[in-house]
Short mmCIF file of C-alpha atoms in Angstrom, two decimals:
data_model
loop_
_atom_site.label_atom_id
_atom_site.label_comp_id
_atom_site.label_asym_id
_atom_site.label_seq_id
_atom_site.Cartn_x
_atom_site.Cartn_y
_atom_site.Cartn_z
CA MET A 1 -0.71 -50.28 -12.50
CA ALA A 2 -3.49 -47.70 -12.68
CA LEU A 3 -1.53 -45.41 -10.40
CA THR A 4 1.53 -45.80 -12.61
CA ASP A 5 -0.52 -44.94 -15.70
CA ALA A 6 -1.90 -41.88 -13.94
CA LYS A 7 1.61 -40.75 -13.01
CA LEU A 8 2.84 -41.30 -16.56
CA ASN A 9 -0.10 -39.35 -17.94
CA ARG A 10 0.65 -36.51 -15.53
CA ILE A 11 4.31 -36.48 -16.56
CA HIS A 12 3.36 -36.35 -20.26
CA ARG A 13 0.94 -33.48 -19.67
CA PHE A 14 3.48 -31.50 -17.64
CA GLY A 15 5.92 -32.11 -20.48
CA ALA A 16 3.41 -30.64 -22.92
CA VAL A 17 2.95 -27.64 -20.62
CA GLN A 18 6.72 -27.17 -20.44
CA ARG A 19 6.95 -27.40 -24.23
CA VAL A 20 4.29 -24.74 -24.73
CA MET A 21 5.97 -22.51 -22.16
CA GLY A 22 9.31 -22.78 -23.94
CA ILE A 23 7.82 -21.88 -27.33
CA LEU A 24 5.80 -18.99 -25.93
CA LEU A 25 8.86 -17.59 -24.16
CA MET A 26 10.85 -17.72 -27.40
CA ILE A 27 7.97 -15.97 -29.17
CA PHE A 28 7.93 -13.30 -26.47
CA SER A 29 11.65 -12.69 -26.98
CA LEU A 30 10.83 -11.36 -30.46
CA THR A 31 9.01 -8.43 -28.88
CA MET A 32 12.45 -7.02 -28.01
CA LEU A 33 13.14 -6.36 -31.71
CA PRO A 34 10.86 -3.31 -32.20
CA PRO A 35 12.32 -1.35 -29.23
CA MET A 36 15.81 -2.25 -30.49
CA ALA A 37 14.88 -0.68 -33.83
CA VAL A 38 13.53 2.41 -32.03
CA SER A 39 16.79 2.64 -30.07
CA TRP A 40 18.84 2.54 -33.26
CA LEU A 41 16.51 5.07 -34.92
CA TYR A 42 16.87 7.59 -32.08
CA ALA A 43 20.42 6.54 -31.12
CA ASP A 44 19.51 6.51 -27.43
CA GLY A 45 22.01 3.80 -26.44
CA THR A 46 19.52 1.29 -25.01
CA ALA A 47 19.78 -1.31 -27.79
CA PRO A 48 22.25 -3.49 -25.79
CA ALA A 49 19.72 -3.82 -22.95
CA PHE A 50 17.07 -5.15 -25.34
CA ALA A 51 19.59 -7.37 -27.12
CA LEU A 52 20.53 -8.90 -23.77
CA ALA A 53 16.87 -9.43 -22.88
CA LEU A 54 16.23 -11.06 -26.26
CA SER A 55 19.20 -13.39 -25.81
CA ILE A 56 18.23 -14.40 -22.28
CA ASN A 57 14.62 -15.09 -23.25
CA VAL A 58 15.60 -17.11 -26.33
CA VAL A 59 18.08 -19.20 -24.36
CA LEU A 60 15.67 -19.80 -21.47
CA GLY A 61 12.88 -20.64 -23.90
CA ALA A 62 15.07 -23.04 -25.84
CA LEU A 63 16.32 -24.74 -22.67
CA THR A 64 12.73 -25.14 -21.51
CA TRP A 65 11.52 -26.49 -24.86
CA TRP A 66 14.36 -28.77 -25.93
CA PRO A 67 14.05 -31.60 -23.34
CA VAL A 68 10.31 -32.00 -24.06
CA ARG A 69 10.21 -31.00 -27.71
CA HIS A 70 8.54 -34.29 -28.69
CA SER A 71 5.75 -34.14 -26.07
CA ARG A 72 2.36 -34.18 -27.75
CA ALA A 73 -0.09 -34.78 -24.89
CA GLU A 74 -3.44 -32.98 -25.23
CA LEU A 75 -3.81 -30.13 -22.75
CA LYS A 76 -6.71 -30.30 -20.31
CA ILE A 77 -8.42 -27.24 -18.84
CA ARG A 78 -6.28 -27.55 -15.69
CA ASP A 79 -3.17 -27.47 -17.88
CA GLY A 80 -4.53 -24.36 -19.57
CA PHE A 81 -4.73 -22.68 -16.17
CA LEU A 82 -1.15 -23.71 -15.44
CA VAL A 83 0.20 -22.42 -18.76
CA THR A 84 -1.69 -19.14 -18.45
CA VAL A 85 -0.57 -18.40 -14.89
CA LEU A 86 3.03 -19.47 -15.48
CA PHE A 87 3.20 -17.51 -18.70
CA TRP A 88 2.05 -14.24 -17.10
CA MET A 89 4.41 -14.74 -14.16
CA VAL A 90 7.36 -15.58 -16.39
CA LEU A 91 6.55 -12.70 -18.73
CA GLY A 92 6.47 -10.30 -15.81
CA LEU A 93 9.97 -11.38 -14.83
CA SER A 94 11.47 -11.63 -18.31
CA GLY A 95 9.84 -8.38 -19.41
CA ALA A 96 11.60 -6.63 -16.54
CA ILE A 97 15.08 -7.44 -17.87
CA PRO A 98 15.58 -4.41 -20.16
CA LEU A 99 14.03 -2.10 -17.57
CA TYR A 100 16.50 -3.34 -14.95
CA VAL A 101 19.71 -3.49 -16.99
CA ALA A 102 19.25 -0.15 -18.80
CA ASP A 103 21.21 2.76 -17.33
CA GLN A 104 18.01 4.78 -17.17
CA PRO A 105 15.83 4.94 -15.16
CA GLY A 106 17.95 2.87 -12.75
CA LEU A 107 15.26 0.63 -11.31
CA THR A 108 15.68 -1.96 -8.59
CA ILE A 109 14.48 -5.53 -9.21
CA PRO A 110 11.11 -5.02 -7.43
CA GLN A 111 10.59 -1.77 -9.34
CA ALA A 112 11.48 -3.31 -12.72
CA VAL A 113 9.19 -6.31 -12.14
CA PHE A 114 6.38 -4.02 -10.96
CA GLU A 115 6.73 -1.84 -14.07
CA SER A 116 6.80 -4.89 -16.35
CA VAL A 117 3.80 -6.56 -14.71
CA SER A 118 1.95 -3.25 -14.73
CA GLY A 119 2.49 -2.97 -18.47
CA LEU A 120 1.56 -6.55 -19.36
CA THR A 121 -1.56 -6.51 -17.17
CA THR A 122 -2.54 -3.11 -18.65
CA THR A 123 -2.61 -1.63 -15.16
CA GLY A 124 -0.66 1.52 -15.94
CA ALA A 125 0.77 2.05 -12.44
CA THR A 126 4.35 3.24 -12.69
CA VAL A 127 7.37 3.66 -10.47
CA ILE A 128 9.18 5.86 -12.99
CA VAL A 129 9.37 9.62 -12.48
CA GLY A 130 10.82 11.69 -15.31
CA LEU A 131 9.28 10.04 -18.36
CA ASP A 132 9.98 13.11 -20.50
CA GLY A 133 13.72 12.46 -20.13
CA LEU A 134 13.58 8.68 -20.60
CA PRO A 135 15.19 7.12 -23.71
CA LYS A 136 12.71 6.73 -26.57
CA ALA A 137 13.16 2.98 -26.82
CA LEU A 138 12.21 2.45 -23.17
CA LEU A 139 9.19 4.70 -23.60
CA TYR A 140 8.13 2.70 -26.64
CA TYR A 141 8.75 -0.61 -24.83
CA ARG A 142 6.43 0.32 -21.96
CA GLN A 143 3.65 1.16 -24.42
CA GLN A 144 4.26 -2.05 -26.36
CA LEU A 145 3.98 -4.15 -23.19
CA GLN A 146 0.49 -2.80 -22.66
CA TRP A 147 -0.56 -3.37 -26.24
CA PHE A 148 0.45 -7.03 -26.20
CA GLY A 149 -1.03 -7.51 -22.75
CA GLY A 150 -4.32 -5.87 -23.71
CA MET A 151 -5.77 -8.72 -25.70
CA GLY A 152 -3.56 -11.27 -24.00
CA LEU A 153 -0.37 -12.75 -25.32
CA VAL A 154 -1.81 -16.21 -24.79
CA ILE A 155 -4.69 -15.37 -27.14
CA LEU A 156 -2.08 -14.19 -29.66
CA ALA A 157 -0.26 -17.49 -29.28
CA ILE A 158 -3.49 -19.39 -29.91
CA ALA A 159 -3.53 -17.92 -33.41
CA ILE A 160 -0.38 -19.93 -34.12
CA LEU A 161 -1.14 -22.97 -31.96
CA PRO A 162 -1.20 -25.31 -34.98
CA MET A 163 2.60 -25.06 -34.98
CA LEU A 164 2.58 -25.98 -31.27
CA GLY A 165 0.72 -29.21 -31.89
CA VAL A 166 -1.60 -28.82 -28.89
CA GLY A 167 -5.27 -27.98 -28.35
CA GLY A 168 -6.03 -24.34 -27.79
CA MET A 169 -9.47 -24.24 -26.14
CA GLN A 170 -7.95 -24.87 -22.72
CA LEU A 171 -5.71 -21.81 -23.04
CA TYR A 172 -8.58 -19.75 -24.44
CA ARG A 173 -10.88 -20.61 -21.53
CA ALA A 174 -8.17 -19.90 -18.97
CA GLU A 175 -7.24 -16.57 -20.56
CA SER A 176 -10.69 -15.20 -21.49
CA LEU A 177 -12.04 -12.60 -19.09
CA GLY A 178 -15.65 -12.87 -17.99
CA PRO A 179 -18.15 -15.09 -16.20
CA VAL A 180 -18.82 -17.37 -19.18
CA LYS A 181 -15.71 -18.66 -20.95
CA ASP A 182 -16.96 -21.09 -23.60
CA THR A 183 -18.28 -18.67 -26.19
CA LYS A 184 -16.46 -18.72 -29.52
CA LEU A 185 -17.10 -16.11 -32.20
CA THR A 186 -16.24 -18.45 -35.06
CA PRO A 187 -16.46 -22.24 -35.30
CA ARG A 188 -12.69 -22.63 -35.10
CA LEU A 189 -10.67 -21.32 -32.18
CA VAL A 190 -7.75 -20.18 -34.32
CA GLU A 191 -10.12 -18.12 -36.45
CA THR A 192 -11.49 -16.56 -33.25
CA ALA A 193 -8.03 -15.50 -32.07
CA ARG A 194 -7.10 -14.13 -35.48
CA ALA A 195 -10.40 -12.24 -35.78
CA LEU A 196 -9.93 -10.65 -32.36
CA TRP A 197 -6.40 -9.58 -33.16
CA LEU A 198 -7.39 -8.20 -36.55
CA ILE A 199 -10.04 -6.04 -34.88
CA TYR A 200 -7.59 -5.06 -32.13
CA LEU A 201 -4.93 -4.08 -34.68
CA SER A 202 -7.42 -2.15 -36.81
CA LEU A 203 -8.65 -0.15 -33.81
CA THR A 204 -5.04 0.62 -32.82
CA ILE A 205 -4.20 1.93 -36.29
CA ALA A 206 -7.36 4.06 -36.34
CA CYS A 207 -6.52 5.47 -32.92
CA ALA A 208 -2.94 6.30 -33.93
CA VAL A 209 -4.12 8.09 -37.07
CA ALA A 210 -6.70 10.05 -35.08
CA TYR A 211 -4.07 11.13 -32.53
CA ARG A 212 -1.71 12.19 -35.32
CA TRP A 213 -4.49 14.19 -36.96
CA ALA A 214 -5.22 15.90 -33.63
CA GLY A 215 -1.64 17.14 -33.28
CA MET A 216 0.54 14.43 -31.71
CA ASP A 217 3.78 13.48 -33.45
CA TRP A 218 3.93 9.91 -34.76
CA PHE A 219 5.93 8.60 -31.81
CA ASP A 220 3.40 9.85 -29.27
CA ALA A 221 0.45 8.91 -31.49
CA ILE A 222 1.57 5.29 -31.88
CA GLY A 223 2.59 4.97 -28.25
CA HIS A 224 -0.67 6.36 -26.91
CA SER A 225 -2.75 4.30 -29.35
CA PHE A 226 -1.12 1.19 -27.83
CA SER A 227 -2.12 2.16 -24.31
CA THR A 228 -5.53 3.62 -25.21
CA VAL A 229 -7.04 0.67 -27.08
CA SER A 230 -5.57 -1.69 -24.48
CA THR A 231 -7.01 0.59 -21.71
CA GLY A 232 -3.55 0.47 -20.17
CA GLY A 233 -2.86 4.12 -19.39
CA PHE A 234 0.92 4.31 -19.80
CA SER A 235 2.01 7.59 -21.34
CA THR A 236 5.24 8.91 -22.81
CA HIS A 237 4.96 12.02 -20.62
CA ASP A 238 4.75 12.53 -16.86
CA ALA A 239 1.66 14.72 -17.28
CA SER A 240 -0.06 11.98 -19.31
CA ILE A 241 -2.79 13.25 -21.66
CA ALA A 242 -2.74 16.61 -19.87
CA TYR A 243 0.67 17.21 -21.48
CA PHE A 244 -1.00 17.92 -24.83
CA ASP A 245 -3.55 20.39 -23.39
CA SER A 246 -6.01 19.55 -26.17
CA ALA A 247 -9.75 18.94 -25.83
CA ILE A 248 -9.78 17.15 -29.20
CA ILE A 249 -7.08 14.71 -28.08
CA GLU A 250 -8.99 14.09 -24.86
CA LEU A 251 -12.21 13.38 -26.80
CA ILE A 252 -10.36 10.95 -29.11
CA CYS A 253 -8.88 9.25 -26.04
CA ILE A 254 -12.35 8.98 -24.48
CA ALA A 255 -13.81 7.40 -27.62
CA PHE A 256 -11.14 4.72 -27.95
CA MET A 257 -11.06 3.97 -24.21
CA VAL A 258 -14.79 3.25 -24.41
CA ILE A 259 -14.25 1.09 -27.51
CA GLY A 260 -11.49 -0.85 -25.74
CA ALA A 261 -13.72 -1.45 -22.72
CA VAL A 262 -16.60 -2.88 -24.81
CA ASN A 263 -17.01 -6.62 -25.34
CA PHE A 264 -14.86 -7.48 -28.38
CA GLY A 265 -17.49 -10.00 -29.38
CA LEU A 266 -19.75 -7.04 -30.17
CA HIS A 267 -16.98 -5.49 -32.27
CA PHE A 268 -16.66 -8.77 -34.15
CA VAL A 269 -20.40 -8.96 -34.85
CA ALA A 270 -20.45 -5.33 -35.98
CA PHE A 271 -17.45 -5.94 -38.25
CA ARG A 272 -18.97 -9.06 -39.77
CA SER A 273 -22.49 -7.66 -40.22
CA ARG A 274 -21.36 -4.15 -41.17
CA SER A 275 -23.91 -2.83 -38.66
CA ILE A 276 -23.70 -1.22 -35.21
CA THR A 277 -27.25 -2.15 -34.16
CA GLY A 278 -25.94 -5.14 -32.23
CA TYR A 279 -24.30 -2.89 -29.65
CA TRP A 280 -27.49 -1.38 -28.24
CA SER A 281 -29.26 -4.73 -28.21
CA ASP A 282 -26.67 -6.01 -25.73
CA PRO A 283 -27.84 -5.42 -22.12
CA GLU A 284 -24.31 -5.18 -20.71
CA PHE A 285 -23.40 -2.46 -23.23
CA ARG A 286 -26.50 -0.44 -22.34
CA VAL A 287 -25.73 -0.60 -18.63
CA PHE A 288 -22.06 0.24 -19.32
CA ILE A 289 -23.02 3.40 -21.19
CA GLY A 290 -25.62 4.22 -18.56
CA ILE A 291 -23.06 4.00 -15.74
CA ILE A 292 -20.69 6.31 -17.62
CA ALA A 293 -23.48 8.81 -18.32
CA ALA A 294 -24.83 8.80 -14.75
CA ALA A 295 -21.37 9.05 -13.18
CA THR A 296 -20.39 11.87 -15.54
CA LEU A 297 -23.52 13.89 -14.71
CA GLY A 298 -22.99 13.38 -10.99
CA ILE A 299 -19.28 14.26 -11.04
CA THR A 300 -19.97 17.30 -13.26
CA ALA A 301 -22.49 18.61 -10.75
CA LEU A 302 -20.09 18.05 -7.85
CA LEU A 303 -17.21 19.74 -9.68
CA MET A 304 -19.35 22.80 -10.33
CA LEU A 305 -20.87 22.88 -6.82
CA THR A 306 -17.40 22.77 -5.25
CA GLY A 307 -16.06 25.37 -7.67
CA THR A 308 -13.37 23.04 -9.03
CA TYR A 309 -14.32 23.68 -12.67
CA TRP A 310 -16.84 25.85 -14.51
CA GLY A 311 -18.34 25.97 -18.00
CA PHE A 312 -17.42 23.38 -20.64
CA GLU A 313 -14.35 22.29 -18.68
CA ALA A 314 -16.45 20.73 -15.90
CA PRO A 315 -18.30 18.12 -18.05
CA LEU A 316 -15.18 17.45 -20.15
CA GLN A 317 -13.01 16.78 -17.11
CA ALA A 318 -15.76 14.73 -15.49
CA LEU A 319 -16.31 12.65 -18.62
CA PHE A 320 -12.60 12.08 -19.19
CA GLN A 321 -11.89 11.00 -15.62
CA VAL A 322 -15.00 8.80 -15.38
CA VAL A 323 -14.15 7.03 -18.65
CA SER A 324 -10.42 6.86 -17.91
CA ILE A 325 -10.86 5.50 -14.39
CA GLY A 326 -14.04 3.57 -15.14
CA THR A 327 -12.49 1.66 -18.04
CA THR A 328 -9.37 1.14 -15.87
CA ALA A 329 -7.21 2.95 -18.43
CA GLY A 330 -5.92 5.44 -15.88
CA PHE A 331 -4.88 8.32 -18.12
CA ALA A 332 -4.76 11.70 -16.41
CA SER A 333 -6.07 15.01 -17.70
CA ALA A 334 -5.97 16.53 -14.22
CA ASP A 335 -4.45 15.83 -10.82
CA LEU A 336 -7.12 14.02 -8.78
CA ASN A 337 -5.29 15.04 -5.60
CA LEU A 338 -6.40 18.62 -6.28
CA TRP A 339 -10.05 17.57 -6.49
CA PRO A 340 -12.22 17.32 -3.35
CA SER A 341 -11.53 13.94 -1.74
CA MET A 342 -15.18 12.91 -2.01
CA ILE A 343 -15.10 13.31 -5.79
CA SER A 344 -11.79 11.51 -6.33
CA THR A 345 -12.98 8.62 -4.15
CA LEU A 346 -16.23 8.32 -6.12
CA VAL A 347 -14.27 8.24 -9.38
CA ILE A 348 -12.01 5.46 -8.04
CA LEU A 349 -15.06 3.44 -6.95
CA VAL A 350 -16.36 3.47 -10.54
CA SER A 351 -13.30 1.40 -11.52
CA PHE A 352 -14.72 -1.55 -9.60
CA ILE A 353 -17.72 -1.74 -11.94
CA CYS A 354 -16.98 -0.49 -15.44
CA GLY A 355 -15.58 -2.50 -18.30
CA CYS A 356 -17.43 -5.22 -20.16
CA ALA A 357 -16.61 -8.92 -20.23
CA TYR A 358 -14.24 -9.97 -23.05
CA SER A 359 -12.77 -6.46 -23.18
CA THR A 360 -9.35 -5.09 -22.30
CA ALA A 361 -10.68 -3.43 -19.12
CA GLY A 362 -10.19 -4.65 -15.57
CA GLY A 363 -12.42 -4.57 -12.51
CA LEU A 364 -15.39 -6.77 -11.66
CA LYS A 365 -16.96 -6.29 -15.13
CA VAL A 366 -20.40 -4.79 -15.71
CA VAL A 367 -22.09 -8.11 -16.44
CA ARG A 368 -21.09 -9.50 -13.04
CA VAL A 369 -22.44 -6.43 -11.26
CA MET A 370 -25.66 -6.77 -13.25
CA LEU A 371 -26.03 -10.41 -12.20
CA LEU A 372 -25.30 -9.60 -8.56
CA PHE A 373 -27.93 -6.85 -8.62
CA LYS A 374 -30.53 -9.04 -10.34
CA GLN A 375 -29.86 -11.90 -7.92
CA GLY A 376 -30.34 -9.48 -5.02
CA LEU A 377 -33.70 -8.41 -6.44
CA ARG A 378 -34.68 -12.05 -6.90
CA SER A 379 -33.85 -12.78 -3.27
CA VAL A 380 -36.09 -9.92 -2.15
CA PHE A 381 -38.85 -11.16 -4.48
CA HIS A 382 -38.56 -14.71 -3.09
CA ASN A 383 -38.95 -13.38 0.45
CA ILE A 384 -42.30 -11.91 -0.59
CA HIS A 385 -43.36 -14.79 -2.90
CA PRO A 386 -41.55 -17.93 -1.69
CA SER A 387 -43.19 -20.25 -4.23
CA ALA A 388 -42.68 -18.06 -7.26
CA VAL A 389 -40.25 -18.97 -10.05
CA ALA A 390 -38.16 -15.93 -10.96
CA PRO A 391 -35.22 -16.69 -13.25
CA VAL A 392 -32.39 -14.18 -13.56
CA LYS A 393 -32.27 -12.88 -17.11
CA LEU A 394 -29.83 -10.94 -19.26
CA GLY A 395 -32.03 -9.49 -21.94
CA ALA A 396 -34.32 -12.30 -23.05
CA ARG A 397 -31.93 -15.07 -22.00
CA SER A 398 -32.14 -16.85 -18.65
CA VAL A 399 -28.86 -17.20 -16.77
CA PRO A 400 -28.16 -20.67 -15.29
CA ASP A 401 -27.95 -20.81 -11.50
CA GLU A 402 -24.41 -22.20 -11.68
CA VAL A 403 -23.30 -19.01 -13.42
CA ILE A 404 -24.94 -16.92 -10.68
CA GLN A 405 -23.19 -19.02 -8.03
CA GLY A 406 -19.89 -18.58 -9.86
CA VAL A 407 -20.37 -14.79 -9.91
CA TRP A 408 -21.11 -14.73 -6.19
CA GLY A 409 -18.06 -16.90 -5.58
CA PHE A 410 -15.87 -14.59 -7.65
CA PHE A 411 -17.23 -11.52 -5.87
CA SER A 412 -16.65 -12.93 -2.39
CA VAL A 413 -13.10 -14.04 -3.21
CA TYR A 414 -12.39 -10.69 -4.89
CA ILE A 415 -13.50 -8.74 -1.82
CA GLY A 416 -11.65 -11.15 0.48
CA PHE A 417 -8.37 -10.67 -1.37
CA TYR A 418 -8.98 -6.92 -1.45
CA VAL A 419 -9.34 -6.69 2.34
CA VAL A 420 -6.27 -8.87 2.96
CA LEU A 421 -4.15 -6.86 0.53
CA VAL A 422 -5.24 -3.55 2.08
CA VAL A 423 -4.14 -4.83 5.50
CA LEU A 424 -0.80 -6.03 4.10
CA MET A 425 -0.25 -2.71 2.33
CA GLN A 426 -0.75 -0.94 5.64
CA LEU A 427 1.76 -3.29 7.25
CA SER A 428 4.24 -2.20 4.56
CA GLY A 429 3.98 1.35 5.90
CA MET A 430 1.13 2.92 3.92
CA ASP A 431 -1.57 5.03 5.52
CA PRO A 432 -5.15 3.66 5.17
CA VAL A 433 -6.16 5.96 2.30
CA THR A 434 -3.02 5.16 0.30
CA ALA A 435 -3.40 1.43 1.01
CA PHE A 436 -7.03 1.47 -0.15
CA GLY A 437 -6.07 3.35 -3.31
CA ALA A 438 -3.01 1.19 -4.00
CA VAL A 439 -5.00 -2.04 -3.91
CA ALA A 440 -7.80 -0.51 -6.01
CA ALA A 441 -5.18 0.64 -8.52
CA THR A 442 -3.54 -2.79 -8.79
CA ILE A 443 -6.24 -5.45 -8.38
CA ASN A 444 -8.58 -3.48 -10.69
CA ASN A 445 -5.70 -3.02 -13.17
CA LEU A 446 -6.40 0.69 -12.93
CA GLY A 447 -3.10 2.52 -12.43
CA PRO A 448 -3.60 5.71 -10.42
CA GLY A 449 -4.68 5.37 -6.81
CA LEU A 450 -5.27 7.66 -3.86
CA GLY A 451 -2.96 9.46 -1.48
CA GLU A 452 0.75 8.86 -2.08
CA VAL A 453 0.09 6.62 -5.12
CA SER A 454 -2.24 8.99 -6.95
CA THR A 455 0.38 9.66 -9.64
CA SER A 456 3.08 7.00 -9.18
CA PHE A 457 4.30 4.17 -6.94
CA SER A 458 7.83 5.58 -6.79
CA SER A 459 7.61 6.05 -3.01
CA VAL A 460 6.47 2.47 -2.32
CA GLY A 461 9.02 0.06 -0.85
CA GLY A 462 9.99 -3.37 -2.13
CA PHE A 463 7.43 -5.33 -0.09
CA GLY A 464 4.61 -3.07 -1.24
CA LEU A 465 5.73 -3.40 -4.88
CA TRP A 466 5.76 -7.22 -4.69
CA LEU A 467 2.26 -7.09 -3.18
CA GLY A 468 1.19 -4.76 -5.99
CA SER A 469 2.63 -7.08 -8.63
CA PHE A 470 0.75 -10.01 -7.11
CA ALA A 471 -2.48 -7.97 -7.00
CA MET A 472 -2.10 -6.98 -10.66
CA LEU A 473 -1.72 -10.62 -11.69
CA LEU A 474 -4.77 -11.50 -9.59
CA GLY A 475 -6.81 -8.85 -11.36
CA ARG A 476 -5.57 -9.69 -14.84
CA LEU A 477 -6.21 -13.43 -14.40
CA GLU A 478 -9.50 -12.73 -12.59
CA ILE A 479 -8.29 -14.53 -9.47
CA PHE A 480 -9.49 -18.09 -10.04
CA PRO A 481 -6.73 -19.40 -12.36
CA LEU A 482 -4.11 -18.22 -9.86
CA LEU A 483 -6.18 -19.36 -6.88
CA VAL A 484 -6.62 -22.84 -8.39
CA LEU A 485 -2.85 -23.28 -8.58
CA MET A 486 -2.51 -22.29 -4.92
CA THR A 487 -4.66 -25.23 -3.76
CA PRO A 488 -3.06 -28.58 -2.82
CA TYR A 489 -5.92 -30.40 -4.59
CA PHE A 490 -4.72 -29.13 -7.97
CA TRP A 491 -1.31 -30.74 -7.52
CA ARG A 492 -2.57 -34.01 -6.00
CA ARG A 493 -4.72 -35.05 -8.94
#
C-alpha cells in the first residue's frame, strides 16, 4: 500500500510538472508577438514565420496543459530541477522554429537550435554570417531571446506563479545562479521576482537611452540594450560594437556590461536604500572590480609592448575586451584573431572567472573562485598548524564547510565536462585550439572563441553544434540541475 501511495504521489507531482510546463510554453509563445510587430513595421516578410511559431507553441502548450489542468500537487525541489531543465530544453527547440522556417538566413535544424539556445542562454555564439542583410524582425528576435534569457524566463514566470497554483521556491532555487540558492531579497518570492525584473527592465531602458544619445538609431539602441544588460553579446551587425566606431558607445557598453555582471541583489539593496555604499562593502564585488582592473592593466601593457595598439586606444581596447569577455558578454570592438595569440588566450581565460553570483554573466563566478582560493590557503595553513581552527570567510561571515564542499564539487565536475567536451569537439573535426575555444565559448556562455570560432560557428558541423548547444545549457544551468536528471537515482525515487 505504501508503494502504491508513493507511485500515486509521483504521478500527481509529474502531472503538476506537466501542467507548469504547458502554461510556461503558452506564455513563451507570446514572445513571438513583438517580432511580428517589427516585421509588419519594416515590411520584411517574416511575420508568417513568427505566426507559425506562435501557433505551434500555443497548441503544444495547450496539449501539454489540458490533460493535467486540475493537478495541484506541491512541487518539491527535485520537481523544480525537472521543470527548469525541461523548460530550457523545450525553449531552445521551440525558439528555433522562426529561425528555421524563415527564408533568411536559411539555417539547418542544428544551426537554428544552436542559435536559439545561444540566445536564451545569453551565450552570443552565432552561426549566422551577414547580419547586416538579415530581416529586421529576425535581428530583433535574436536580441529579445537574450533579454528574456538574461534574468531567466523561469524567474519571470515566478512573478505570475499565483495563477499557476504551485509553489515557486523550488523553481527559484533551481534557476538561481550561484553557490548559495536560498537567499531571498524580500520576504515573499513573488515580490523578489518582480523586484528583480523591475531593476532589469529599468537598467535596459537606461542603456537604450544612453545608446540612442551616443548616436545609435532606436532599433540598434533597443537591440543592443537587450544584449548588453543581459551580457549576451548578440549584435545587429556583423562587426558588433566595432560597427559604430565610437569610443563613447564602447564606454557605455562597458558600463552596462559591468552592471549586468554584478550581483542583482546588490542592485536591489542600492535601489531600496538609495545608496551605492553597499557595493563596495561586498567582497565579491571588490574582487570582481580588482580582476577587471588587473587584467586591463596587464593586457594594455602587452598590447603596447607588442605594438598592437598605442596611445589611448590601447587601454580602451584592453578594457573593452576584458570586460566584454570577462563578463561573458562577447561583444567585439576588434578582431581577437589579429591580436598576438598569447593576449587573446589570456582574455579568453578571464571568462572562466568573472561575473558575480546572481548576475546575468556565465563562467565559474567570482565568489566560487574566491572560495576555492581561500580553501587552498586554509589547506596550506593546516599543513603548518594542524590543530588550528581556520574558518573560510567572505568578509566577516564564515562560510559553512558544506558550501565549500559544494564549490569543490562544482569545480571538479565543471572541469571534467570541459575536458570531455574538448575531446568530443576534436572528434568532430576541430583542431585543438578551436576545440578549446569552442568549449570555452559555450560552457562559459561567452560567445566568441579561438581559432575558427573566433567570430562565428558557421563552419562547425551538425555534431559540433549539438555538442555546443548541450554545453551552453550546462553552463546556463550551472551543470548540477542537468546532471541530476541524468542520474538513475533521480528517476527511481
